[in-house]
mmCIF file of C-alpha atoms and ligand atoms in Angstrom:
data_model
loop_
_atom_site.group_PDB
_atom_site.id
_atom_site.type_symbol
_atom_site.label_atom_id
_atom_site.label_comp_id
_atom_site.label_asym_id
_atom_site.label_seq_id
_atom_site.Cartn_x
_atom_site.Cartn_y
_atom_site.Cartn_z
ATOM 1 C CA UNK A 1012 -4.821 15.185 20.343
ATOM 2 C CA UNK A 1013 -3.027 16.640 17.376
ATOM 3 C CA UNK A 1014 -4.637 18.748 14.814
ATOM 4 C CA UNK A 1015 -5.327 17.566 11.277
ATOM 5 C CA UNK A 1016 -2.134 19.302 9.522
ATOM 6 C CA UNK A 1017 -4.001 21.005 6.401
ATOM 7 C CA UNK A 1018 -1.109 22.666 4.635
ATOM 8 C CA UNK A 1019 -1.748 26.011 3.923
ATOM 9 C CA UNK A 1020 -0.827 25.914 0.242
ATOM 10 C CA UNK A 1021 -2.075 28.173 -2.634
ATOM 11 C CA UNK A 1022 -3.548 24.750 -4.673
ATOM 12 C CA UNK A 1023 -4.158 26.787 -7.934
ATOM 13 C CA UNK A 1024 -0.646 26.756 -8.376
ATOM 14 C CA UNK A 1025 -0.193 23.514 -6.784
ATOM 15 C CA UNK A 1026 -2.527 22.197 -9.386
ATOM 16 C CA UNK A 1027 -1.002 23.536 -12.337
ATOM 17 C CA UNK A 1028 2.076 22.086 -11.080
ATOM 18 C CA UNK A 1029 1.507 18.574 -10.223
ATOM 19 C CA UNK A 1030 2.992 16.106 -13.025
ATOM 20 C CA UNK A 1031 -0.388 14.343 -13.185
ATOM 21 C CA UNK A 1032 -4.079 15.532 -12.271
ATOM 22 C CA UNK A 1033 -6.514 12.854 -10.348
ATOM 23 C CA UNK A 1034 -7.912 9.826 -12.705
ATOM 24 C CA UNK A 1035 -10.844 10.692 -10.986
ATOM 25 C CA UNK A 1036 -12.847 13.672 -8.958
ATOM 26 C CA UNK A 1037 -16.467 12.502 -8.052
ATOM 27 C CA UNK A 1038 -14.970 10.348 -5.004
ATOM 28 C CA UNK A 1039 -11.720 10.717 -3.297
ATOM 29 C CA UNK A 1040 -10.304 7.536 -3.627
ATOM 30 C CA UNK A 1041 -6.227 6.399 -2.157
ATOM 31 C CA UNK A 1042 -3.333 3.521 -2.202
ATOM 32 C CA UNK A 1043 -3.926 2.513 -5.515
ATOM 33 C CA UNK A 1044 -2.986 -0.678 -6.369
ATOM 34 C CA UNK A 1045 -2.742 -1.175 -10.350
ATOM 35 C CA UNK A 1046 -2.865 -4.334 -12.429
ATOM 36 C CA UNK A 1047 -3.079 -5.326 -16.571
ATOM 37 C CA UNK A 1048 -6.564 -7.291 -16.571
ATOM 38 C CA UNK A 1049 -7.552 -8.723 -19.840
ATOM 39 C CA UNK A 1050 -5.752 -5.976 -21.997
ATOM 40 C CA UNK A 1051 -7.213 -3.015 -18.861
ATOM 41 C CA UNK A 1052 -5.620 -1.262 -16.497
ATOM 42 C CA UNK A 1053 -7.686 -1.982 -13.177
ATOM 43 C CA UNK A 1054 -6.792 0.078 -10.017
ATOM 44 C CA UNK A 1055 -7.526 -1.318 -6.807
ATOM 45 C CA UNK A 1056 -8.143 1.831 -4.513
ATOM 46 C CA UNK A 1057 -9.171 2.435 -0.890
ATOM 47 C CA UNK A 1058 -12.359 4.261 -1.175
ATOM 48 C CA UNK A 1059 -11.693 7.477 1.448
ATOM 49 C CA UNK A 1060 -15.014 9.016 3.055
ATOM 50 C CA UNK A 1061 -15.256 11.756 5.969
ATOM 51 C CA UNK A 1062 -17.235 9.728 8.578
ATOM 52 C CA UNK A 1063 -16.199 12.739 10.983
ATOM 53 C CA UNK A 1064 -13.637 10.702 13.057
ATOM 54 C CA UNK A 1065 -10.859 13.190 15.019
ATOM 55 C CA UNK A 1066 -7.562 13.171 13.383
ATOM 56 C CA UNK A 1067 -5.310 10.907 15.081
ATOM 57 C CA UNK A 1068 -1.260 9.312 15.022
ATOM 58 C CA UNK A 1069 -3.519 6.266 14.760
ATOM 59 C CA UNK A 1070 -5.400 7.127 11.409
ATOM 60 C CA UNK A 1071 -8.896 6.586 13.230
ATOM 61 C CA UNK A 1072 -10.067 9.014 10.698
ATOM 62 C CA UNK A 1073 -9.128 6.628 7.682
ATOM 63 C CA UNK A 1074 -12.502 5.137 8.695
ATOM 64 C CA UNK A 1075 -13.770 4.134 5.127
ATOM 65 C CA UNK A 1076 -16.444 1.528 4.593
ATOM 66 C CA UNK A 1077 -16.141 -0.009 1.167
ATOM 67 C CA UNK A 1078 -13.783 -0.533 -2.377
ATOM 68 C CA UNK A 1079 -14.619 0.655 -5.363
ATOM 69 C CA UNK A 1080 -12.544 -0.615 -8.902
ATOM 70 C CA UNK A 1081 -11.392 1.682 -11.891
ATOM 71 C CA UNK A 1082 -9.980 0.892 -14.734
ATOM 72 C CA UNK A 1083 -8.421 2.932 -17.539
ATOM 73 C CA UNK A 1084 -7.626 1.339 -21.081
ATOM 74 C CA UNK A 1085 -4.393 3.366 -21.466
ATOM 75 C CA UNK A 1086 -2.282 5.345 -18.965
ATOM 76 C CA UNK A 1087 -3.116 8.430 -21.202
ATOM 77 C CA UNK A 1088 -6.767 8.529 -20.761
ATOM 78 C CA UNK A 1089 -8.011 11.768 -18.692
ATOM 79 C CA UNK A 1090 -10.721 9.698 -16.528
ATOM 80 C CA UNK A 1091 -11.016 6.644 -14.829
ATOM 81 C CA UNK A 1092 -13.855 4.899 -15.333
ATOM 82 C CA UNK A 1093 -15.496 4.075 -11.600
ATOM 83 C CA UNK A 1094 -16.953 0.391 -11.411
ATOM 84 C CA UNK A 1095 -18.948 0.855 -8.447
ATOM 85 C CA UNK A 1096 -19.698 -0.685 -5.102
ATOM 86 C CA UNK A 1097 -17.101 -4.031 -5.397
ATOM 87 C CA UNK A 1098 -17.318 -4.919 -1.340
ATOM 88 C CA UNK A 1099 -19.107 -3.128 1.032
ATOM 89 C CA UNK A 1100 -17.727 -4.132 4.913
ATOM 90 C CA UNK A 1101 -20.930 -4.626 6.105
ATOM 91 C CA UNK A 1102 -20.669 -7.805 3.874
ATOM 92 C CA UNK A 1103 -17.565 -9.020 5.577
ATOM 93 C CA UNK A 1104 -18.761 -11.469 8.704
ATOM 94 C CA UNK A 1105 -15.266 -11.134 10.335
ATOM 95 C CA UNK A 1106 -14.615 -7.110 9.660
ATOM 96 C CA UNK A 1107 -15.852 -3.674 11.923
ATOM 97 C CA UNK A 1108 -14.607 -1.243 10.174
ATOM 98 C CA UNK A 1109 -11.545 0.498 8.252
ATOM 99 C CA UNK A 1110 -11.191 -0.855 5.103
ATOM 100 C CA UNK A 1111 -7.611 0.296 4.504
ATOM 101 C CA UNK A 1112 -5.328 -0.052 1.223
ATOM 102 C CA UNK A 1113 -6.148 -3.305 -0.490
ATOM 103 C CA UNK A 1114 -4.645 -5.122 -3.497
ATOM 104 C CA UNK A 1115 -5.683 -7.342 -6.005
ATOM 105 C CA UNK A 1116 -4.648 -10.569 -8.281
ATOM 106 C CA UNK A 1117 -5.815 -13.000 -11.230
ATOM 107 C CA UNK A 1118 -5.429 -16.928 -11.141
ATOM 108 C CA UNK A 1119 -7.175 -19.000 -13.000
ATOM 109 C CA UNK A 1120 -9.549 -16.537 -14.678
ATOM 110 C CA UNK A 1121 -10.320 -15.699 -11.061
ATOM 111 C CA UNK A 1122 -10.038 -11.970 -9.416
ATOM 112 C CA UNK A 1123 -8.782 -12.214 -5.883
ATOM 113 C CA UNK A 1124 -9.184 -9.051 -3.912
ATOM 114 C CA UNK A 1125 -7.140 -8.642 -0.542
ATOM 115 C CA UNK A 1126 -7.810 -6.105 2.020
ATOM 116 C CA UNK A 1127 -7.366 -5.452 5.198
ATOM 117 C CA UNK A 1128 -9.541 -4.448 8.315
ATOM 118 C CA UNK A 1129 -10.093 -4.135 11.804
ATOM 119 C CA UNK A 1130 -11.645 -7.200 13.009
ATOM 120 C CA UNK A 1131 -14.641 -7.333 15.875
ATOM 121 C CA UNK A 1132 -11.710 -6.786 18.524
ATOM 122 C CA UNK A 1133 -10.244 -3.505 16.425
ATOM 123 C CA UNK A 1134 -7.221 -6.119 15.323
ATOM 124 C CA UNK A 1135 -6.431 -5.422 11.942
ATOM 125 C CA UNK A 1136 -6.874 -8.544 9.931
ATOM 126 C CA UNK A 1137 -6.179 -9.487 6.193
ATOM 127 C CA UNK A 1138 -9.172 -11.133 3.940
ATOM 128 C CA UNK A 1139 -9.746 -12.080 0.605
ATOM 129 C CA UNK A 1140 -12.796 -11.839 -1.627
ATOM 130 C CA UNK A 1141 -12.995 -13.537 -4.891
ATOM 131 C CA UNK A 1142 -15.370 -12.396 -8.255
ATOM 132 C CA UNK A 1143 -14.916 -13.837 -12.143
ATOM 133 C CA UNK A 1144 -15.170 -10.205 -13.079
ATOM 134 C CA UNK A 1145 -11.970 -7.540 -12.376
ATOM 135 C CA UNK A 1146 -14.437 -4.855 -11.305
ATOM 136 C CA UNK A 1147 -16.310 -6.888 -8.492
ATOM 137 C CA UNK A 1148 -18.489 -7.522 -7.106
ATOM 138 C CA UNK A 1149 -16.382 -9.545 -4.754
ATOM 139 C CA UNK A 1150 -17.535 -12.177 -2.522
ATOM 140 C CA UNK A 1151 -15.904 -12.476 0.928
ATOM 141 C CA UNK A 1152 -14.601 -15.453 2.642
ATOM 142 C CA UNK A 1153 -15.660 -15.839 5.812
ATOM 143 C CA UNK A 1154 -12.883 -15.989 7.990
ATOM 144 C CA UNK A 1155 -9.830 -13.793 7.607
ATOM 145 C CA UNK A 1156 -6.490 -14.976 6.541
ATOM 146 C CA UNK A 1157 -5.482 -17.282 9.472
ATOM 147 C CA UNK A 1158 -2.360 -16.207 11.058
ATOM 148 C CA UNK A 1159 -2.733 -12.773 9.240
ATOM 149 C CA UNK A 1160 -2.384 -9.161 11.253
ATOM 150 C CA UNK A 1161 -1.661 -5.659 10.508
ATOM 151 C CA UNK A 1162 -2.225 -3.608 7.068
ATOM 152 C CA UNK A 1163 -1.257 -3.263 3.272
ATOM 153 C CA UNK A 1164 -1.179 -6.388 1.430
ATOM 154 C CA UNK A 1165 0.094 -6.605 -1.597
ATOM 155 C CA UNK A 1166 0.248 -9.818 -3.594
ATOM 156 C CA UNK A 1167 3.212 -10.244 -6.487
ATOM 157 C CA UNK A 1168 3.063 -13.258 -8.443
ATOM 158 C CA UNK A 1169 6.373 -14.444 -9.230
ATOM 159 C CA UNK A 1170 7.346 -15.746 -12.679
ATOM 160 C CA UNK A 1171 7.196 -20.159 -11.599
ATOM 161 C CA UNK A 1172 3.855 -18.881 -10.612
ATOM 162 C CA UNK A 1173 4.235 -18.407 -7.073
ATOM 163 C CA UNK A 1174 2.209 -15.896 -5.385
ATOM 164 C CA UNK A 1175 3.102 -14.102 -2.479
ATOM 165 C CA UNK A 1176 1.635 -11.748 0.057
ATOM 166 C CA UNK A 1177 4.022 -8.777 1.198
ATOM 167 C CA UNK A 1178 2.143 -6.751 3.899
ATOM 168 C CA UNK A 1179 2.557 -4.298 7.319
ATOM 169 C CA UNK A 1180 2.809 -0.969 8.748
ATOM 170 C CA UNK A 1181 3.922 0.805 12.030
ATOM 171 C CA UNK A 1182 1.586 2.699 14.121
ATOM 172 C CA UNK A 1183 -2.248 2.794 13.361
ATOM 173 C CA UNK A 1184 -1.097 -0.521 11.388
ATOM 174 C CA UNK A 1185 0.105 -1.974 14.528
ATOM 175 C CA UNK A 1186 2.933 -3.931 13.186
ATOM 176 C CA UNK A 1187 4.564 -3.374 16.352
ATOM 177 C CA UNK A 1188 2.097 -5.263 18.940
ATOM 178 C CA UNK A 1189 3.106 -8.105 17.261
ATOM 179 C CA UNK A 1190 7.143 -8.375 17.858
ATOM 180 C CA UNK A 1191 6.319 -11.170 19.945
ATOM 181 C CA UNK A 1192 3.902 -13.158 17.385
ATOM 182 C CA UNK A 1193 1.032 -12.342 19.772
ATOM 183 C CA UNK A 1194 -1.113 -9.243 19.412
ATOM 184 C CA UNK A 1195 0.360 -6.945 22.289
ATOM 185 C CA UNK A 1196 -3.007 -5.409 23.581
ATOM 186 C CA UNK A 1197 -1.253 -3.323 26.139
ATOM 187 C CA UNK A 1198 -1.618 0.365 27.343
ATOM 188 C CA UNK A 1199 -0.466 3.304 26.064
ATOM 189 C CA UNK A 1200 -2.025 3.493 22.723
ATOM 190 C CA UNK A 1201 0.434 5.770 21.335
ATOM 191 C CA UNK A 1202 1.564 5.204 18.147
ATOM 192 C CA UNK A 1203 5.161 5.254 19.250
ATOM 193 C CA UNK A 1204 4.354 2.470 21.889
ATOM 194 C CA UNK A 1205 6.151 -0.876 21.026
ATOM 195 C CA UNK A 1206 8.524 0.004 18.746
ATOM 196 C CA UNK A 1207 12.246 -0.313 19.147
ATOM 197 C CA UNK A 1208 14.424 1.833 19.904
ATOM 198 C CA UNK A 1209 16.065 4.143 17.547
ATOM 199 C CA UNK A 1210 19.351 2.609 17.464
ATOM 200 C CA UNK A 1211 17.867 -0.912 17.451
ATOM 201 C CA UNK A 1212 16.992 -2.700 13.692
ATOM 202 C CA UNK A 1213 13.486 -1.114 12.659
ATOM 203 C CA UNK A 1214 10.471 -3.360 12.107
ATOM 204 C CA UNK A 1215 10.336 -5.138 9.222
ATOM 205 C CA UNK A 1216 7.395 -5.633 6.745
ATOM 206 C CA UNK A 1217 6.220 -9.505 6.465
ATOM 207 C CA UNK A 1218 6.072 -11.707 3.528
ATOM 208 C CA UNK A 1219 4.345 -15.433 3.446
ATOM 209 C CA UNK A 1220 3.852 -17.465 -0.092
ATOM 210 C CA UNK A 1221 0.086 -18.033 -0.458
ATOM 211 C CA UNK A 1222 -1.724 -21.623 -0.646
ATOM 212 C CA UNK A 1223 -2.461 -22.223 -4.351
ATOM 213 C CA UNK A 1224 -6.084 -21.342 -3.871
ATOM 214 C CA UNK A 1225 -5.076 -17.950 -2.459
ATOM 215 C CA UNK A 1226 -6.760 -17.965 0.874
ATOM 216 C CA UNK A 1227 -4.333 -18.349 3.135
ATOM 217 C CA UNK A 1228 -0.529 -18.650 4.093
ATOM 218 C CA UNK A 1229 1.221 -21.347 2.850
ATOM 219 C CA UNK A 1230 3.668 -20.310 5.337
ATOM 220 C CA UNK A 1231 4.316 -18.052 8.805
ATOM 221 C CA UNK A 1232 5.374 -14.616 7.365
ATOM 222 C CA UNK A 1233 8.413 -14.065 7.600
ATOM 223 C CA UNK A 1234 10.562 -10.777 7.977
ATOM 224 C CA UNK A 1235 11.806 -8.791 4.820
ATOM 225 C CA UNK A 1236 15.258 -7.612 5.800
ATOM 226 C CA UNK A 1237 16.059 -4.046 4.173
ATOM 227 C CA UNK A 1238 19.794 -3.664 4.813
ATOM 228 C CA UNK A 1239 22.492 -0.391 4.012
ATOM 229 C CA UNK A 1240 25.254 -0.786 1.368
ATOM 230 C CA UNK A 1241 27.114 -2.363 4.416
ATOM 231 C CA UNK A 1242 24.934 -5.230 4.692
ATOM 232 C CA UNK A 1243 23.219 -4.251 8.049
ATOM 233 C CA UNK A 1244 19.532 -4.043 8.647
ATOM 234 C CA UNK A 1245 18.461 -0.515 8.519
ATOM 235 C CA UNK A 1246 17.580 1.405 12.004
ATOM 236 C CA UNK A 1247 14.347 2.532 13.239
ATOM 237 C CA UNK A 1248 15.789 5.526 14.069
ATOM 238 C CA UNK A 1249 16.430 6.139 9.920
ATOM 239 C CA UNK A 1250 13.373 7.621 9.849
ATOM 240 C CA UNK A 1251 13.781 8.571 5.983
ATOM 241 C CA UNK A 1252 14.975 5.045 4.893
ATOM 242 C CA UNK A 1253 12.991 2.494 7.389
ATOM 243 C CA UNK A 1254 9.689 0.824 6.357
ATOM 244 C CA UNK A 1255 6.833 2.124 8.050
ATOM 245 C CA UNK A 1256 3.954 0.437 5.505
ATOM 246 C CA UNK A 1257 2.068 0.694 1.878
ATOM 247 C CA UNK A 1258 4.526 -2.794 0.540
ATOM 248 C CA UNK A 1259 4.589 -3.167 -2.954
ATOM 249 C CA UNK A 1260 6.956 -5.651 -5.482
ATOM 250 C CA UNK A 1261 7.773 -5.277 -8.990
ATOM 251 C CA UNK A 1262 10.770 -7.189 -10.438
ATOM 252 C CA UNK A 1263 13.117 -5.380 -13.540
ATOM 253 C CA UNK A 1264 15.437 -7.014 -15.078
ATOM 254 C CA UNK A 1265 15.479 -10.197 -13.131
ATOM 255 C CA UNK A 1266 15.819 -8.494 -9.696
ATOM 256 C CA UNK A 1267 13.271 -7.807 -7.268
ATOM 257 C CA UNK A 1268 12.227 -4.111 -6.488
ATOM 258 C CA UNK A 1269 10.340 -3.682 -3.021
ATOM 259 C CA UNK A 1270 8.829 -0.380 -2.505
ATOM 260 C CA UNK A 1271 7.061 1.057 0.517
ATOM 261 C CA UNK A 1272 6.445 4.416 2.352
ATOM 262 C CA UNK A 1273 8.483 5.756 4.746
ATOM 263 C CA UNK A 1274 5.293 7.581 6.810
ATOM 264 C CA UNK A 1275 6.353 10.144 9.143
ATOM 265 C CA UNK A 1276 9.198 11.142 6.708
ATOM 266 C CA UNK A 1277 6.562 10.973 3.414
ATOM 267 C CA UNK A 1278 9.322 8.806 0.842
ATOM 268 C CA UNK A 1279 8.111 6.431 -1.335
ATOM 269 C CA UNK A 1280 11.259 4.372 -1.376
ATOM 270 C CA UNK A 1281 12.735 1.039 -2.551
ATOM 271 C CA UNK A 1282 15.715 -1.543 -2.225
ATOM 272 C CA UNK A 1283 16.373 -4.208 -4.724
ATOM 273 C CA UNK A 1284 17.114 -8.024 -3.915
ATOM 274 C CA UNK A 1285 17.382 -11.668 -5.384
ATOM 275 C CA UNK A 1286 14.917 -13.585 -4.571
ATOM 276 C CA UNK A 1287 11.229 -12.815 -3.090
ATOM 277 C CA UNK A 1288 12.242 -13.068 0.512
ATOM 278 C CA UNK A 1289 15.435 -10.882 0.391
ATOM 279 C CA UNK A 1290 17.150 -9.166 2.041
ATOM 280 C CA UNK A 1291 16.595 -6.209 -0.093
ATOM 281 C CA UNK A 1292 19.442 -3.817 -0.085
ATOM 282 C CA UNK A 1293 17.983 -0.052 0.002
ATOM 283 C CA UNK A 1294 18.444 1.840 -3.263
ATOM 284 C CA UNK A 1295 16.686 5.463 -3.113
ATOM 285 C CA UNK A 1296 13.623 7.688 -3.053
ATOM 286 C CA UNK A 1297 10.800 6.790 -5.921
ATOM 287 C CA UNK A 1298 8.966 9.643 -4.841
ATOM 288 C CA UNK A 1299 9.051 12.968 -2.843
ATOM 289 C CA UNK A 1300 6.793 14.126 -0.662
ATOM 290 C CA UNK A 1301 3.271 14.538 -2.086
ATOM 291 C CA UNK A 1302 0.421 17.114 -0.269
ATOM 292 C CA UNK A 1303 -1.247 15.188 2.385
ATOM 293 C CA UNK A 1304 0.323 13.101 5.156
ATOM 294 C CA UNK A 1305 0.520 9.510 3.214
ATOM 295 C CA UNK A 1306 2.080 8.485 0.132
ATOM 296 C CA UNK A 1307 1.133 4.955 -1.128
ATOM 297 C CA UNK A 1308 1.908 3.315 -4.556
ATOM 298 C CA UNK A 1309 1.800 0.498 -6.744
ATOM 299 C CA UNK A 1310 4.322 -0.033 -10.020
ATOM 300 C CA UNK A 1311 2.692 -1.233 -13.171
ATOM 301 C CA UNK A 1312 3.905 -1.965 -16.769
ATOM 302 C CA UNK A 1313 1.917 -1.547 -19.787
ATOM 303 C CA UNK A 1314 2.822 -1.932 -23.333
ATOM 304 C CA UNK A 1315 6.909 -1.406 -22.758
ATOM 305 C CA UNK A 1316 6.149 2.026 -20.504
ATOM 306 C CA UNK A 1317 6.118 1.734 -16.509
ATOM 307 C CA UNK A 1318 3.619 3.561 -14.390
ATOM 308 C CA UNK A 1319 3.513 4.784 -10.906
ATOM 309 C CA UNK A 1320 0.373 4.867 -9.461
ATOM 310 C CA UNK A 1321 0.065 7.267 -6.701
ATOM 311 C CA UNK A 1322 -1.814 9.628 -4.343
ATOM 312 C CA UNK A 1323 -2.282 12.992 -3.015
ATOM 313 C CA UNK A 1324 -4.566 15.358 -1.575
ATOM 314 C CA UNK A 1325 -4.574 18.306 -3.440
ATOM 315 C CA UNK A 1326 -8.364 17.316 -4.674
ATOM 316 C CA UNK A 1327 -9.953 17.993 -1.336
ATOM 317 C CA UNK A 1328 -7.230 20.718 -0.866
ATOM 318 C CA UNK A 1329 -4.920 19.027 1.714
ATOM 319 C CA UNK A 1330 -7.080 17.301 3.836
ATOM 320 C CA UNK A 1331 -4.967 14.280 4.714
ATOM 321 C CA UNK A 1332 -7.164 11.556 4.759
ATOM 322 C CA UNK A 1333 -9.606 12.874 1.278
ATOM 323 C CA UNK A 1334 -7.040 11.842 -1.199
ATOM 324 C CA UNK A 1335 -7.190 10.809 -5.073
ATOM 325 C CA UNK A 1336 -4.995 8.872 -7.059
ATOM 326 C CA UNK A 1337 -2.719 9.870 -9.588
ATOM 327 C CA UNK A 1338 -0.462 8.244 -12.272
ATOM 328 C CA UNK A 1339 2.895 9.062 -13.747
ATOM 329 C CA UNK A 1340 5.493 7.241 -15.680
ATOM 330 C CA UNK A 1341 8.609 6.174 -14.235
ATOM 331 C CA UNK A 1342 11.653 5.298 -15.212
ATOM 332 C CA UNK A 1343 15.208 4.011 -14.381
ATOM 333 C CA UNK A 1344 18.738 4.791 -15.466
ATOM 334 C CA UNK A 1345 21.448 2.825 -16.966
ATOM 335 C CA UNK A 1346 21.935 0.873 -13.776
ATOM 336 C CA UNK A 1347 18.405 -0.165 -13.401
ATOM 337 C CA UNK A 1348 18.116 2.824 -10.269
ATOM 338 C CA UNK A 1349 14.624 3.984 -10.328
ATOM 339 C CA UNK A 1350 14.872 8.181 -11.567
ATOM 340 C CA UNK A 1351 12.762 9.863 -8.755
ATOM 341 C CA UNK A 1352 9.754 11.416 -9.515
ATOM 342 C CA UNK A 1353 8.855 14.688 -8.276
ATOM 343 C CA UNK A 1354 5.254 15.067 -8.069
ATOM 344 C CA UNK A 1355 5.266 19.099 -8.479
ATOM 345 C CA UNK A 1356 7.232 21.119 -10.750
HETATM 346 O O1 FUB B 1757 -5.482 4.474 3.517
HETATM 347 C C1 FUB B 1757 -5.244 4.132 4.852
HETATM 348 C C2 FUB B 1757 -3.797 3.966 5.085
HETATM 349 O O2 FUB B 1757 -3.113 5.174 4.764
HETATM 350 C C3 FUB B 1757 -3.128 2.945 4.202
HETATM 351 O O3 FUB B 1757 -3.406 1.631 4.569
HETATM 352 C C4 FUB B 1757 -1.726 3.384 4.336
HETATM 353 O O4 FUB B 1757 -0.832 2.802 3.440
HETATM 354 C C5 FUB B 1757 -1.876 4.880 4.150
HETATM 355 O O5 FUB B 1757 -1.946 5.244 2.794
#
């Protein structure tokens, strides 16, 4: 089994180096996912714990238990304010356990919160709670999604008001068990297991429109093509460009940015497209590496300025699944190209 990969890194310098110190320190919190909520900024984390699971290609030791909101009311304040318990997964009749990055969205004057988890058979499944407040509490519903699977929703409403659910990720996420629609429950449970070849197109993240009462597909997700300048999908041997999971959708300008994390290669990346089903033709890096094995985002605009919200682990000191989120503005040059951000000096 492989060892937990704590980087042996002087983090007083680190520190003073980062472009952006964590919104928060009394919990480690991760995968933020940011939204403008009645005039607030409300992040969306996953809620990271040490239950004392062994490191794994897996991420058996992202083993956290419950969500927690923050919000901010400007990008310049120095702490997050921590709105406590929102969903606990005990409270979840279809969930076990592993409460990974969730996301959240308004309709209505309703909060929807989406989040994913491994179901009684360790499946990961996507569910939805709903609360009147932005903070939570959220109530569950008590099935999952039907028809969902895997990890990392996030949900982009679209300006005719549709609202769709963008979601996946390779290994522990176990995108790849489900190549052939069905859950592949099959030996070895490598993380490598399952996925094509590395001169074959790489696995795709999914994207369904949502019913108008947000609880389920309105469709059966469908693949998001990310292709090269040339037009063809990208490789799953492109280890630095392919998708591998944390989805997330802004749009600038009229086009529509999708952003993910390349895993094993650490990128936050994105490719620009049309429409909200693509293709998406890659564009470039958002984000170098950050300290810790993940990097996970979400893009958010308030008043004229755009934010990325982000994580490291420099808080616990590089252990890779203790991590706290960070923000930073970002920008884009002439030709609406995202500038990318280095997270130290
Ligand atoms: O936080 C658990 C997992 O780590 C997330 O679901 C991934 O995106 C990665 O950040």
């Amino acid at each position: 089994m492989p060892e937990d990969p704590i980087e042996h890194i002087d983090f007083e310098s680190l520190n003073n180096s980062a472009i952006s110190a964590p919104l928060i320190s009394h919990i480690y919190t991760a995968d933020p996912s940011a939204h403008v909520f009645n005039g607030k900024i409300y992040i969306y984390p996953s809620h990271d714990i040490d239950a004392g699971d062994a490191f794994d290609d897996l991420g058996s030791h992202f083993a956290m238990e419950d969500y927690h909101v923050l919000s901010m009311s400007h990008p310049t304040d120095t702490v997050a304010t921590d709105h406590g318990l929102a969903l606990h997964v005990k409270d979840v009749p279809w969930a076990s356990k592993q409460m990974w990055a969730p996301d959240a969205a308004e309709k209505d004057g309703k909060f929807y919160l989406f989040f994913p988890a491994k179901d009684q058979e360790g499946i990961f499944r996507i569910g939805v709670a709903v609360s009147n407040d932005p903070a939570g509490p959220f109530l569950p519903q008590p099935k999952a999604i039907k028809g969902s699977f895997s990890i990392d929703p996030a949900v982009f409403k679209d300006d005719d008001g549709s609202y769709y659910m963008y979601f996946g990720g390779i290994w522990g996420g176990q995108l790849q068990r489900w190549r052939n629609g069905t859950f592949n429950a099959g030996q070895p449970e490598s993380p490598v297991a399952f996925l094509p070849e590395a001169n074959e197109p790489a696995l795709f993240p999914k994207v369904a429109r949502l019913t108008d009462d947000l609880f389920e597909f309105a469709e059966t997700p469908m693949d998001l093509l990310i292709i090269d300048e040339q037009g063809k999908p990208l490789l799953q041997g492109d280890t630095d460009r392919r998708f591998f999971e944390a989805s997330w959708m802004h749009k600038y300008e009229g086009k529509y940015y999708f952003s993910y994390s390349t895993g094993d290669t650490h990128y936050l990346c994105y490719a620009i497209g049309d429409n909200p089903y693509g293709p998406f033709t890659y564009a470039g890096r958002i984000l170098e590496p950050v300290v810790g094995w993940t990097s996970h985002h979400s893009i958010c605009d308030f008043e004229g300025k755009t934010y990325l919200f982000y994580h490291d682990s420099s808080l616990s000191k590089g252990v890779t699944h203790l991590r706290c989120v960070k923000l930073t503005e970002l920008t884009y040059d002439k030709k609406g190209f995202i500038n990318t951000i280095k997270p130290y000096k």
